[in-house]
Coordinates of C-alpha atoms in Angstrom, one line a residue:
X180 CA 0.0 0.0 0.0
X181 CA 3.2 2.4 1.1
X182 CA 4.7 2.0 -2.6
X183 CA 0.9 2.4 -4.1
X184 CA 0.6 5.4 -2.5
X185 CA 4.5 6.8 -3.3
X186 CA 3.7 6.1 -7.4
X187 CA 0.3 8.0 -7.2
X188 CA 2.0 10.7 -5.4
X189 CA 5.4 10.6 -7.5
X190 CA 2.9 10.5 -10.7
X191 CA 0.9 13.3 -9.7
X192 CA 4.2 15.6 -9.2
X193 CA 5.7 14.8 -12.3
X194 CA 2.4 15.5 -14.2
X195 CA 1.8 19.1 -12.3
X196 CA 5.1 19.6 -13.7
X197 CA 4.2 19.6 -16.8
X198 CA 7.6 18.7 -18.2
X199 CA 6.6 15.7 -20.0
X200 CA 4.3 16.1 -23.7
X201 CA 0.8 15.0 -22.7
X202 CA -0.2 13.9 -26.2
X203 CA 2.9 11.6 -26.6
X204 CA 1.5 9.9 -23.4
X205 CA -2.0 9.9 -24.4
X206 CA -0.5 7.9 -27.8
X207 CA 1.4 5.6 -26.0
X208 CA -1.0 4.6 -23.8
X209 CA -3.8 3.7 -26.5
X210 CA -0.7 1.8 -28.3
X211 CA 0.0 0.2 -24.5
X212 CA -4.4 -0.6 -24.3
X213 CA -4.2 -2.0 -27.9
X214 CA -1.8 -4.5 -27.1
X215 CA -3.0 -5.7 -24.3
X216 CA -6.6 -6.2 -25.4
X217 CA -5.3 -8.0 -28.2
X218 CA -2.8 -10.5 -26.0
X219 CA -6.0 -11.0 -23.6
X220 CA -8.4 -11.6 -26.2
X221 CA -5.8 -14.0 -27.8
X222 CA -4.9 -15.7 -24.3
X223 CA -8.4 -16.0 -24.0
X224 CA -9.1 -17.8 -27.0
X225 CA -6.4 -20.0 -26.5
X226 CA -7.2 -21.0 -23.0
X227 CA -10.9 -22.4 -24.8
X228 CA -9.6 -23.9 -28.3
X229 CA -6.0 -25.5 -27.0
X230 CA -6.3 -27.8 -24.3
X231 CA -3.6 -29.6 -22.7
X232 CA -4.4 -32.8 -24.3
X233 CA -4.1 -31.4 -27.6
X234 CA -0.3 -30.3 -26.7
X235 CA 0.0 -33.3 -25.6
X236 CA -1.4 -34.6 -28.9
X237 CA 0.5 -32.6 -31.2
X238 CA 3.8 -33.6 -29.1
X239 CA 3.4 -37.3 -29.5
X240 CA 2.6 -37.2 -33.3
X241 CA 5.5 -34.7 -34.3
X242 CA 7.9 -36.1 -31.9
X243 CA 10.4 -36.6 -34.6
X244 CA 10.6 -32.6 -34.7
X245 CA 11.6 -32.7 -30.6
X246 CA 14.1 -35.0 -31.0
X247 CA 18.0 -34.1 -31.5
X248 CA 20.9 -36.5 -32.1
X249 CA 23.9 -35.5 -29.2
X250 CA 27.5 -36.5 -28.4
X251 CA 29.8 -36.5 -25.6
X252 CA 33.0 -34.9 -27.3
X253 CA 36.0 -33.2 -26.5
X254 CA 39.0 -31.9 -28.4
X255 CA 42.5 -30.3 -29.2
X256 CA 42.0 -27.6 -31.6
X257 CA 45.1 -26.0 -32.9
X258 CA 43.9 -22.4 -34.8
X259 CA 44.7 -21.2 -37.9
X260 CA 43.1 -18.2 -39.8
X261 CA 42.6 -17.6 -43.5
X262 CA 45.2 -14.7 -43.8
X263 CA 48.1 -17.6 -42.9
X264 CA 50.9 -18.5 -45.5
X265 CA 50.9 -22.1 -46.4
X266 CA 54.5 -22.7 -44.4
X267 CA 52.3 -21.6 -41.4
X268 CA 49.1 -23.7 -41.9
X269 CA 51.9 -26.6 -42.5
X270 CA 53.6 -25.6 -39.5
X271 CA 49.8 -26.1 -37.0
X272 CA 49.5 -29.3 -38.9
X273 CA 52.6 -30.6 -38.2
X274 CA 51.5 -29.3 -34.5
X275 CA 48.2 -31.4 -34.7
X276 CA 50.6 -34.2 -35.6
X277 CA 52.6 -34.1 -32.8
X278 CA 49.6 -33.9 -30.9
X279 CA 47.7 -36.9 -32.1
X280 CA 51.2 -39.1 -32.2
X281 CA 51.1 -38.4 -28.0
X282 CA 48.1 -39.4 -28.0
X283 CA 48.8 -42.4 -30.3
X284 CA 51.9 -43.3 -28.3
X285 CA 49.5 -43.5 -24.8
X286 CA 49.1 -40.0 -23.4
X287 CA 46.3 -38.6 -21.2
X288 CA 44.7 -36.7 -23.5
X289 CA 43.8 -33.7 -20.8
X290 CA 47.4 -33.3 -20.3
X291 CA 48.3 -33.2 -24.1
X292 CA 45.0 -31.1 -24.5
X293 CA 46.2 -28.0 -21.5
X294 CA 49.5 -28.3 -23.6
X295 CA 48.8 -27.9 -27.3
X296 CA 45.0 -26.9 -27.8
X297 CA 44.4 -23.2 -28.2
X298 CA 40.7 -23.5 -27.5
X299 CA 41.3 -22.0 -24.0
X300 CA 38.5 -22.5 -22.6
X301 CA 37.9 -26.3 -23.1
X302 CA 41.3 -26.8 -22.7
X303 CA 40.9 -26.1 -19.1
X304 CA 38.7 -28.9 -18.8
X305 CA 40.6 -31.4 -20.5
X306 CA 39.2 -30.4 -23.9
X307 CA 35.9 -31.6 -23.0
X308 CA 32.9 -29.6 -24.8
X309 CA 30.1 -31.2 -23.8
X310 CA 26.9 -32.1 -25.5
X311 CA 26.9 -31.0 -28.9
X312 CA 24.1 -31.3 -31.3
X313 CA 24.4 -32.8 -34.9
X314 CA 25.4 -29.5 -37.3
X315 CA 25.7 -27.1 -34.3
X316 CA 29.5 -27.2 -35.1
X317 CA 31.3 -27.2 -38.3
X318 CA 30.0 -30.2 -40.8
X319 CA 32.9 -31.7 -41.1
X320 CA 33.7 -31.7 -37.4
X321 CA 30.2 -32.5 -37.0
X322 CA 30.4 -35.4 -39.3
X323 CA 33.5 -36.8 -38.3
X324 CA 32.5 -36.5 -34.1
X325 CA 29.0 -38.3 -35.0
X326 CA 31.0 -41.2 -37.3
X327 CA 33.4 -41.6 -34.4
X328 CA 33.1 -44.3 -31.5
X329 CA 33.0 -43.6 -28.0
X330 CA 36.5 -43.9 -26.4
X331 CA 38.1 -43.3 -30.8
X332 CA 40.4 -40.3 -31.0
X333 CA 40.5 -39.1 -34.6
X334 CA 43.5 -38.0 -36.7
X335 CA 43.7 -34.1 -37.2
X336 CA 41.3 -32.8 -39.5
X337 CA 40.5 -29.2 -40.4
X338 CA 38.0 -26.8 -40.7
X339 CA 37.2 -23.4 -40.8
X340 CA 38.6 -23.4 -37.2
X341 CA 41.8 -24.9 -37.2
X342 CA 43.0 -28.4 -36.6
X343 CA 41.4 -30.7 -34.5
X344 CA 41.6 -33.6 -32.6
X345 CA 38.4 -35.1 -31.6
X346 CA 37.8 -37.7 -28.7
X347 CA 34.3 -39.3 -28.3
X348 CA 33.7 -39.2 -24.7
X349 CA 29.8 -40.6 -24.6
X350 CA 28.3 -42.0 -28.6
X351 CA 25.7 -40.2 -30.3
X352 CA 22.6 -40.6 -28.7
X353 CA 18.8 -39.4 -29.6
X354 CA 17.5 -37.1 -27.1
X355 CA 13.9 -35.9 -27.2
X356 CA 13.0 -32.7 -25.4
X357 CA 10.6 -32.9 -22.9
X358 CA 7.1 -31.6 -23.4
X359 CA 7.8 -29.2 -20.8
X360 CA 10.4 -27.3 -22.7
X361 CA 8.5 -26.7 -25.5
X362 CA 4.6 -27.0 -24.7
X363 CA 4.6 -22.9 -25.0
X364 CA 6.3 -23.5 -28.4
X365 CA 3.0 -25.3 -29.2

């Protein structure tokens, strides 16, 4: 009731004040009335034509487009740019190289990954990037992570990005989004 009373009183000053164009109020407060009538009136037709069930019915026979194919991955990327001279690109792959024979040769790859990646902020966690989704990333990286088996490091690769080195943590999985997540998509 206190702050009720303070913006009544606070509104009133400002308005014997006059400072502020009374018309450009006026206009924006039909534009503010027009809006929300119409998000009522929709909200209100809504509430009467979509039930739950028929969320829940549209969910279950479209549930192909709330699904999303995910892997466990991490990796060693080792940047280049497109302004580099060949001798340069040849010198990150030979860098990759190294990289992946460590790895090939039996080293932890979170110890060669805080060593050679450049990707500092997965680096600091062993190269691990998570969950990705299929085509979130690069293609090719995308390709090559989802073709990969859990546990597989691949050989360096490049993209766009740089070099990389992927390890499959956890194999592609489906994952379907619960109804929750997207019922107000519906």
């Amino acid at each position: 009731l206190n702050d009720f009373n303070k913006r009544v009183s606070l509104a009133a000053a400002i308005e014997k004040q006059k400072l502020l164009d009374n018309q450009l109020i006026k206009a924006e407060l039909e534009e503010f009335r027009k809006e929300m009538l119409i998000s009522r009136y929709f909200e209100s037709f809504l509430k009467e034509k979509v039930s739950d069930q028929a969320v829940q019915n549209y969910y279950n026979t479209h549930a192909a487009d709330f699904e999303e194919r995910k892997a466990h991955v991490a990796h060693i990327l080792i940047r280049t740019t497109p302004q580099m001279s060949d001798e340069e690109r040849k010198a990150k792959q030979t860098t990759a190289q190294e990289a992946y024979s460590k790895l090939r040769a039996g080293g932890d790859f979170a110890k060669i990954t805080e060593e050679y990646s450049e990707d500092k902020v997965s680096s600091k966690k062993a190269g691990d990037l998570g969950w990705i989704k299929e085509g979130a990333i690069d293609k090719r990286f995308s390709k090559i992570a989802f073709e990969t088996k859990a546990g597989e490091i691949t050989e360096p690769f490049e993209t766009t990005f740089g070099f990389h080195i992927v390890k499959v943590i956890d194999e592609p999985k489906t994952v379907k989004q619960p109804l929750k997540a997207v019922a107000g998509n519906i």
